[in-house]
Amino acid sequence: MQPVKRKTQKKINNKAKIIIVVLVLLVTATFVLLSKPKIQKPQSSDDTVYKLLTAEKDDIASITIKPKRGREYTIEYTANDNYTLHDKTDFLFDKSLVDSIFDTACFWETHYKIAENLTTKELEEFGIKADSLKVKIDIADNKTYTFYFGDKINIEIPLRYIYAQHEKTLYATKINYTDIYNFTLEELHTVPAINFSSDLVDKITINTDKKSIVLTRREDLWSFKSPLAYPLSKSSGKQLGNNIEKMRLATFETLATESNIQKYGLEKPQAVIIFDIAQSIVSSQEGEKIRVPAHQIQFDIGNEIEGIGFYCLYEGNIYKITKLSLGFLLDMRIDDMLLTTPANIAIDRLENLIIIKNNKKTEYSLNFTENVLPNNEIEKEE
């Protein structure tokens, strides 16, 4: 029996392993670079203009938008600058925003032609993906124009990739179309203004599970009635009034149906804020004087929107409201707002004065009257 010869296998040292790994990485990187579309980045010195769409507003039948976030929707043009939401004609659009969308849709242009007939994978290299902003414009003569928006190009004059699907052509444009079209449907809904001045607020009530805060105003003097009876400092009262003037609803969310009230935490709101508004007289555009009776305005605060604000029930609809707009009422630091000189009372506000000394009580009732003399001075009694 002959002995079996064994060959000793040489082990690869660590240095050789590193060289092999580097070579593999270089080959892989080269393959990736070669597989990318060989397309030059636009230069700001180029100035060619490509007209992609020119139309009259009356020729536009509808515009369909799929924003970066939110669902797709279609706005139909019904002539005379009126619009309806497809399959939901009672939707109330913010007319100024939709006017801008349709006015811009009449004329589309780009400034750089990048490439034609790119594959889906190649388009992704430029940010044209399934979740990209999409705008589809249907013209009355059955023509359809579809555009997708990709990555931003940071050069001297910023550009953005735009893919004209109907042409199968990739362009770059200077015009920031995304600012005009990238709205969710909810963001296009009308948002009512909070139309009251802080000078008309007689009382604010804030009720939560943990506390109840009540503030009242008499002329320019604000006072707490709960959790304690005490006046606010002049600066705190002024700041409170300024914050009320800045209150705004952010965007419409949905109708206040029973299921939505539960969904957004409004069945048992975390806070209920009530403003008591004094009666007032307002002037119409025709100059007519209209008397508005005293009334209350209520905001129910529901679930928190992380990092942004809250859902808010107001006049039968659910809106988003920011912490910047409403936070001053929910995070009130009462101790910092109190008047530090409670005896500093304006003399013209004084009606009664009681002095008790050595168990003797003296009460004064003050009534201020003025009589203007011919020299515009005020007559004084002796």
Short mmCIF file of C-alpha atoms in Angstrom, two decimals:
data_model
loop_
_atom_site.label_atom_id
_atom_site.label_comp_id
_atom_site.label_asym_id
_atom_site.label_seq_id
_atom_site.Cartn_x
_atom_site.Cartn_y
_atom_site.Cartn_z
CA MET A 1 0.00 0.00 0.00
CA GLN A 2 1.46 3.29 -1.13
CA PRO A 3 1.38 6.28 1.23
CA VAL A 4 -1.03 9.10 0.32
CA LYS A 5 0.70 12.35 -0.51
CA ARG A 6 -0.85 15.37 1.15
CA LYS A 7 -0.42 18.90 -0.21
CA THR A 8 -0.22 21.60 2.39
CA GLN A 9 -2.66 24.48 1.54
CA LYS A 10 -1.09 27.87 1.98
CA LYS A 11 -3.07 30.22 4.18
CA ILE A 12 -3.83 33.73 2.91
CA ASN A 13 -2.31 36.28 5.23
CA ASN A 14 -4.27 39.31 6.52
CA LYS A 15 -2.56 41.72 4.11
CA ALA A 16 -3.66 39.66 1.11
CA LYS A 17 -7.22 39.51 2.45
CA ILE A 18 -7.36 43.30 2.68
CA ILE A 19 -6.10 43.67 -0.89
CA ILE A 20 -8.78 41.25 -2.16
CA VAL A 21 -11.56 43.11 -0.31
CA VAL A 22 -10.37 46.46 -1.71
CA LEU A 23 -10.28 45.04 -5.25
CA VAL A 24 -13.83 43.69 -4.88
CA LEU A 25 -15.07 47.06 -3.63
CA LEU A 26 -13.35 48.86 -6.52
CA VAL A 27 -14.91 46.52 -9.07
CA THR A 28 -18.36 46.94 -7.48
CA ALA A 29 -18.06 50.75 -7.37
CA THR A 30 -16.92 50.83 -11.01
CA PHE A 31 -19.91 48.71 -12.03
CA VAL A 32 -22.34 50.98 -10.15
CA LEU A 33 -20.86 54.13 -11.69
CA LEU A 34 -20.93 52.68 -15.19
CA SER A 35 -24.54 51.51 -14.74
CA LYS A 36 -25.76 55.05 -13.84
CA PRO A 37 -27.14 57.20 -16.66
CA LYS A 38 -24.33 59.18 -18.27
CA ILE A 39 -26.08 62.53 -17.97
CA GLN A 40 -24.41 65.84 -17.30
CA LYS A 41 -25.65 68.03 -14.49
CA PRO A 42 -27.24 71.25 -15.82
CA GLN A 43 -25.07 74.35 -15.54
CA SER A 44 -26.53 77.66 -14.43
CA SER A 45 -25.02 79.33 -17.49
CA ASP A 46 -27.39 77.38 -19.79
CA ASP A 47 -30.55 79.27 -20.65
CA THR A 48 -32.63 77.21 -23.10
CA VAL A 49 -36.39 77.32 -22.46
CA TYR A 50 -38.70 74.42 -23.33
CA LYS A 51 -42.44 75.13 -23.37
CA LEU A 52 -44.23 72.02 -22.13
CA LEU A 53 -47.81 73.29 -21.98
CA THR A 54 -49.70 76.41 -23.05
CA ALA A 55 -53.47 76.61 -22.52
CA GLU A 56 -56.31 78.94 -21.60
CA LYS A 57 -57.80 78.51 -18.16
CA ASP A 58 -61.22 77.69 -19.63
CA ASP A 59 -59.60 74.82 -21.56
CA ILE A 60 -58.49 73.03 -18.39
CA ALA A 61 -61.07 70.41 -17.43
CA SER A 62 -59.37 69.21 -14.24
CA ILE A 63 -56.10 68.91 -12.35
CA THR A 64 -55.16 65.79 -10.41
CA ILE A 65 -52.53 66.12 -7.68
CA LYS A 66 -50.77 63.40 -5.70
CA PRO A 67 -48.76 65.32 -3.06
CA LYS A 68 -45.64 63.98 -1.37
CA ARG A 69 -47.83 63.25 1.64
CA GLY A 70 -51.57 62.65 1.54
CA ARG A 71 -53.95 61.05 -0.90
CA GLU A 72 -54.52 61.85 -4.57
CA TYR A 73 -57.40 64.18 -5.48
CA THR A 74 -58.90 65.83 -8.57
CA ILE A 75 -60.10 69.45 -8.81
CA GLU A 76 -62.56 70.20 -11.60
CA TYR A 77 -62.94 73.63 -13.20
CA THR A 78 -66.56 74.73 -13.62
CA ALA A 79 -65.99 78.07 -15.41
CA ASN A 80 -66.13 81.61 -13.99
CA ASP A 81 -63.22 80.73 -11.69
CA ASN A 82 -65.22 78.19 -9.70
CA TYR A 83 -63.93 74.77 -8.68
CA THR A 84 -65.33 71.53 -7.30
CA LEU A 85 -63.74 68.44 -5.84
CA HIS A 86 -64.41 65.36 -7.97
CA ASP A 87 -67.15 63.22 -6.36
CA LYS A 88 -67.57 65.72 -3.49
CA THR A 89 -69.05 68.96 -4.74
CA ASP A 90 -69.67 70.42 -1.26
CA PHE A 91 -65.94 70.64 -0.44
CA LEU A 92 -65.03 74.27 0.32
CA PHE A 93 -61.77 75.27 -1.38
CA ASP A 94 -59.51 78.13 -0.38
CA LYS A 95 -60.10 80.00 -3.63
CA SER A 96 -56.84 81.95 -3.65
CA LEU A 97 -54.76 78.76 -3.45
CA VAL A 98 -56.75 76.94 -6.15
CA ASP A 99 -56.68 80.04 -8.39
CA SER A 100 -52.88 79.90 -8.18
CA ILE A 101 -52.87 76.19 -9.09
CA PHE A 102 -55.01 76.69 -12.20
CA ASP A 103 -53.36 79.94 -13.28
CA THR A 104 -49.94 78.29 -13.15
CA ALA A 105 -51.21 75.24 -15.04
CA CYS A 106 -51.88 77.39 -18.10
CA PHE A 107 -48.19 77.71 -18.88
CA TRP A 108 -45.45 75.21 -18.08
CA GLU A 109 -41.83 75.65 -19.03
CA THR A 110 -38.47 74.09 -18.22
CA HIS A 111 -34.95 75.24 -18.91
CA TYR A 112 -32.85 72.11 -19.45
CA LYS A 113 -33.53 68.91 -21.37
CA ILE A 114 -31.74 66.08 -19.58
CA ALA A 115 -32.63 62.75 -21.26
CA GLU A 116 -35.36 60.74 -22.96
CA ASN A 117 -36.79 57.23 -22.54
CA LEU A 118 -35.21 56.55 -19.15
CA THR A 119 -36.11 53.38 -17.29
CA THR A 120 -37.86 53.44 -13.92
CA LYS A 121 -34.58 52.60 -12.21
CA GLU A 122 -32.76 55.39 -14.06
CA LEU A 123 -35.46 57.92 -13.12
CA GLU A 124 -35.01 57.02 -9.46
CA GLU A 125 -31.44 58.33 -9.73
CA PHE A 126 -32.99 61.78 -10.15
CA GLY A 127 -35.59 61.43 -7.38
CA ILE A 128 -38.49 60.50 -9.67
CA LYS A 129 -40.17 57.79 -7.60
CA ALA A 130 -43.60 56.38 -6.84
CA ASP A 131 -44.05 58.81 -3.94
CA SER A 132 -42.92 61.89 -5.89
CA LEU A 133 -45.20 64.89 -6.31
CA LYS A 134 -47.40 64.18 -9.34
CA VAL A 135 -49.51 66.69 -11.29
CA LYS A 136 -51.84 65.58 -14.10
CA ILE A 137 -53.61 68.22 -16.20
CA ASP A 138 -56.57 67.22 -18.36
CA ILE A 139 -57.36 69.62 -21.19
CA ALA A 140 -60.84 69.88 -22.70
CA ASP A 141 -59.64 68.51 -26.09
CA ASN A 142 -58.78 65.16 -24.41
CA LYS A 143 -55.07 65.93 -24.06
CA THR A 144 -53.40 64.90 -20.82
CA TYR A 145 -50.12 66.23 -19.43
CA THR A 146 -48.51 64.39 -16.49
CA PHE A 147 -45.51 65.69 -14.57
CA TYR A 148 -43.45 64.19 -11.73
CA PHE A 149 -41.02 66.21 -9.59
CA GLY A 150 -37.65 64.86 -8.42
CA ASP A 151 -34.57 66.01 -6.56
CA LYS A 152 -33.40 69.57 -6.16
CA ILE A 153 -30.18 70.58 -7.95
CA ASN A 154 -28.13 72.91 -5.75
CA ILE A 155 -26.25 75.18 -8.13
CA GLU A 156 -26.01 78.96 -8.48
CA ILE A 157 -29.67 79.17 -9.50
CA PRO A 158 -31.39 76.15 -7.85
CA LEU A 159 -33.18 73.76 -10.19
CA ARG A 160 -35.44 70.74 -9.79
CA TYR A 161 -35.79 67.65 -11.96
CA ILE A 162 -39.18 67.34 -13.64
CA TYR A 163 -40.27 64.32 -15.66
CA ALA A 164 -42.88 64.84 -18.39
CA GLN A 165 -44.40 61.37 -18.51
CA HIS A 166 -46.45 62.10 -21.64
CA GLU A 167 -43.18 62.91 -23.47
CA LYS A 168 -41.05 60.36 -21.61
CA THR A 169 -38.52 63.15 -21.16
CA LEU A 170 -36.58 64.33 -18.10
CA TYR A 171 -36.04 68.08 -17.71
CA ALA A 172 -34.80 70.50 -15.07
CA THR A 173 -36.66 73.71 -14.25
CA LYS A 174 -35.95 76.96 -12.44
CA ILE A 175 -39.61 77.45 -11.51
CA ASN A 176 -40.48 76.17 -8.04
CA TYR A 177 -43.67 74.34 -9.02
CA THR A 178 -43.60 72.34 -5.79
CA ASP A 179 -44.53 75.44 -3.77
CA ILE A 180 -47.67 75.78 -5.89
CA TYR A 181 -48.82 72.16 -6.18
CA ASN A 182 -47.53 70.21 -3.17
CA PHE A 183 -50.66 70.69 -1.03
CA THR A 184 -52.69 67.99 0.63
CA LEU A 185 -56.42 68.18 0.01
CA GLU A 186 -56.99 69.26 3.62
CA GLU A 187 -54.58 72.17 3.19
CA LEU A 188 -56.71 73.48 0.31
CA HIS A 189 -59.88 73.61 2.41
CA THR A 190 -61.04 76.99 3.66
CA VAL A 191 -59.98 77.86 7.20
CA PRO A 192 -62.17 80.40 9.02
CA ALA A 193 -60.47 83.39 10.54
CA ILE A 194 -60.80 83.85 14.29
CA ASN A 195 -62.56 87.15 13.93
CA PHE A 196 -62.57 88.81 17.31
CA SER A 197 -60.41 91.45 18.91
CA SER A 198 -58.96 91.00 22.38
CA ASP A 199 -60.71 94.26 23.32
CA LEU A 200 -64.04 92.45 22.96
CA VAL A 201 -63.13 89.54 25.26
CA ASP A 202 -64.87 89.87 28.62
CA LYS A 203 -63.96 86.44 29.97
CA ILE A 204 -61.79 83.40 29.20
CA THR A 205 -62.56 79.98 30.71
CA ILE A 206 -60.11 77.09 30.39
CA ASN A 207 -61.35 73.76 31.74
CA THR A 208 -59.20 70.61 31.91
CA ASP A 209 -59.32 67.43 33.99
CA LYS A 210 -56.73 68.87 36.36
CA LYS A 211 -57.66 72.55 36.67
CA SER A 212 -60.00 75.36 35.81
CA ILE A 213 -58.71 78.82 34.93
CA VAL A 214 -60.99 81.84 34.60
CA LEU A 215 -59.83 85.30 33.55
CA THR A 216 -61.95 88.42 33.23
CA ARG A 217 -61.25 91.79 31.66
CA ARG A 218 -62.55 95.21 32.64
CA GLU A 219 -61.34 97.88 30.25
CA ASP A 220 -57.60 97.18 30.05
CA LEU A 221 -57.31 95.36 33.40
CA TRP A 222 -57.18 91.55 33.34
CA SER A 223 -57.76 89.54 36.50
CA PHE A 224 -57.83 85.89 37.50
CA LYS A 225 -61.08 84.66 39.09
CA SER A 226 -59.92 81.04 39.34
CA PRO A 227 -57.85 79.33 40.73
CA LEU A 228 -57.44 82.57 42.71
CA ALA A 229 -58.90 86.05 42.60
CA TYR A 230 -56.02 88.34 41.70
CA PRO A 231 -55.15 90.88 38.97
CA LEU A 232 -52.57 90.34 36.22
CA SER A 233 -49.64 92.66 35.85
CA LYS A 234 -50.01 95.29 33.14
CA SER A 235 -47.33 93.64 30.96
CA SER A 236 -48.93 90.18 31.33
CA GLY A 237 -52.36 91.58 30.41
CA LYS A 238 -50.92 93.28 27.34
CA GLN A 239 -49.13 90.08 26.27
CA LEU A 240 -52.33 88.07 26.78
CA GLY A 241 -54.20 90.45 24.49
CA ASN A 242 -51.44 90.28 21.86
CA ASN A 243 -51.51 86.46 21.91
CA ILE A 244 -55.29 86.42 21.46
CA GLU A 245 -54.91 88.66 18.39
CA LYS A 246 -52.44 86.15 16.87
CA MET A 247 -54.61 83.04 17.31
CA ARG A 248 -55.08 81.17 14.02
CA LEU A 249 -56.42 77.79 12.92
CA ALA A 250 -53.75 76.03 10.84
CA THR A 251 -55.51 73.66 8.42
CA PHE A 252 -58.82 71.87 7.98
CA GLU A 253 -58.70 68.19 8.93
CA THR A 254 -62.18 66.71 8.55
CA LEU A 255 -65.87 67.06 9.38
CA ALA A 256 -66.85 66.57 13.01
CA THR A 257 -68.74 63.32 12.57
CA GLU A 258 -69.29 61.04 15.57
CA SER A 259 -66.54 58.65 14.46
CA ASN A 260 -64.08 61.50 13.79
CA ILE A 261 -64.79 63.07 17.19
CA GLN A 262 -63.71 59.79 18.79
CA LYS A 263 -60.77 59.32 16.41
CA TYR A 264 -59.23 62.71 17.19
CA GLY A 265 -59.73 62.61 20.96
CA LEU A 266 -62.58 65.12 21.06
CA GLU A 267 -65.21 62.94 22.73
CA LYS A 268 -63.47 63.76 26.03
CA PRO A 269 -61.29 66.74 25.08
CA GLN A 270 -58.17 67.44 27.09
CA ALA A 271 -59.22 71.08 27.32
CA VAL A 272 -62.26 73.23 26.57
CA ILE A 273 -61.55 76.93 25.99
CA ILE A 274 -64.45 79.41 25.99
CA PHE A 275 -64.23 83.11 25.11
CA ASP A 276 -67.08 85.38 26.22
CA ILE A 277 -67.34 88.11 23.57
CA ALA A 278 -69.02 91.45 24.31
CA GLN A 279 -71.65 92.89 21.99
CA SER A 280 -70.27 95.08 19.24
CA ILE A 281 -71.15 97.01 16.10
CA VAL A 282 -69.42 96.23 12.81
CA SER A 283 -69.61 98.00 9.47
CA SER A 284 -70.41 96.11 6.28
CA GLN A 285 -68.69 96.86 2.95
CA GLU A 286 -71.78 98.87 2.00
CA GLY A 287 -71.33 101.02 5.11
CA GLU A 288 -74.25 99.45 6.96
CA LYS A 289 -73.92 99.20 10.75
CA ILE A 290 -74.57 95.69 12.07
CA ARG A 291 -75.07 94.98 15.77
CA VAL A 292 -73.44 91.74 16.92
CA PRO A 293 -74.88 90.49 20.22
CA ALA A 294 -72.77 89.13 23.06
CA HIS A 295 -71.85 85.50 22.42
CA GLN A 296 -69.41 82.72 23.22
CA ILE A 297 -66.72 81.11 21.07
CA GLN A 298 -65.56 77.61 22.04
CA PHE A 299 -62.51 75.52 21.12
CA ASP A 300 -62.34 71.85 22.13
CA ILE A 301 -58.77 70.54 22.19
CA GLY A 302 -58.26 66.87 21.29
CA ASN A 303 -55.26 64.64 20.57
CA GLU A 304 -51.80 66.15 20.34
CA ILE A 305 -50.02 66.26 16.98
CA GLU A 306 -46.47 65.42 17.98
CA GLY A 307 -44.17 68.40 17.68
CA ILE A 308 -46.81 70.56 15.97
CA GLY A 309 -49.97 71.19 17.94
CA PHE A 310 -53.43 69.72 18.49
CA TYR A 311 -56.65 68.71 16.78
CA CYS A 312 -59.33 71.29 17.53
CA LEU A 313 -63.12 71.16 17.24
CA TYR A 314 -64.48 74.52 16.13
CA GLU A 315 -67.92 75.31 14.71
CA GLY A 316 -68.68 71.78 13.51
CA ASN A 317 -65.31 71.01 11.87
CA ILE A 318 -62.03 69.56 13.08
CA TYR A 319 -58.91 71.63 12.40
CA LYS A 320 -55.23 71.52 13.25
CA ILE A 321 -54.03 74.29 15.52
CA THR A 322 -50.39 74.86 16.40
CA LYS A 323 -48.83 75.10 19.83
CA LEU A 324 -47.42 78.46 18.76
CA SER A 325 -50.97 79.73 18.25
CA LEU A 326 -52.67 78.18 21.29
CA GLY A 327 -49.92 77.21 23.70
CA PHE A 328 -50.19 80.41 25.75
CA LEU A 329 -53.60 79.25 27.03
CA LEU A 330 -52.67 75.64 27.75
CA ASP A 331 -49.29 76.29 29.41
CA MET A 332 -50.18 79.36 31.45
CA ARG A 333 -47.66 80.17 34.20
CA ILE A 334 -50.03 81.89 36.63
CA ASP A 335 -47.41 82.86 39.24
CA ASP A 336 -45.40 84.76 36.63
CA MET A 337 -48.46 86.72 35.46
CA LEU A 338 -49.65 88.14 38.78
CA LEU A 339 -49.48 91.83 39.67
CA THR A 340 -46.59 92.46 42.05
CA THR A 341 -47.90 95.87 43.25
CA PRO A 342 -51.55 95.15 44.14
CA ALA A 343 -52.01 98.52 45.91
CA ASN A 344 -51.12 100.47 42.78
CA ILE A 345 -54.72 101.38 41.93
CA ALA A 346 -55.57 104.08 39.41
CA ILE A 347 -57.50 106.85 41.21
CA ASP A 348 -60.14 107.09 38.49
CA ARG A 349 -60.97 103.40 39.00
CA LEU A 350 -61.63 103.81 42.72
CA GLU A 351 -65.32 103.68 43.70
CA ASN A 352 -65.27 102.75 47.40
CA LEU A 353 -62.69 103.07 50.14
CA ILE A 354 -62.97 101.57 53.61
CA ILE A 355 -60.50 102.41 56.38
CA ILE A 356 -60.52 100.44 59.63
CA LYS A 357 -58.46 101.76 62.53
CA ASN A 358 -58.77 100.86 66.19
CA ASN A 359 -61.97 98.95 65.44
CA LYS A 360 -63.43 102.09 63.93
CA LYS A 361 -64.65 101.75 60.34
CA THR A 362 -64.88 104.69 57.97
CA GLU A 363 -66.34 104.16 54.50
CA TYR A 364 -65.97 106.58 51.57
CA SER A 365 -67.92 106.51 48.33
CA LEU A 366 -66.24 108.33 45.47
CA ASN A 367 -67.99 109.82 42.48
CA PHE A 368 -65.88 111.61 39.87
CA THR A 369 -67.37 114.48 37.88
CA GLU A 370 -65.70 116.86 35.47
CA ASN A 371 -66.55 120.41 34.40
CA VAL A 372 -64.49 121.88 31.56
CA LEU A 373 -63.78 125.64 31.87
CA PRO A 374 -63.48 128.00 28.82
CA ASN A 375 -59.68 127.69 28.96
CA ASN A 376 -59.98 123.85 28.65
CA GLU A 377 -58.93 123.35 32.24
CA ILE A 378 -60.84 121.07 34.57
CA GLU A 379 -62.79 122.83 37.31
CA LYS A 380 -61.85 121.57 40.75
CA GLU A 381 -63.87 121.70 43.94
CA GLU A 382 -62.33 123.19 47.04
#
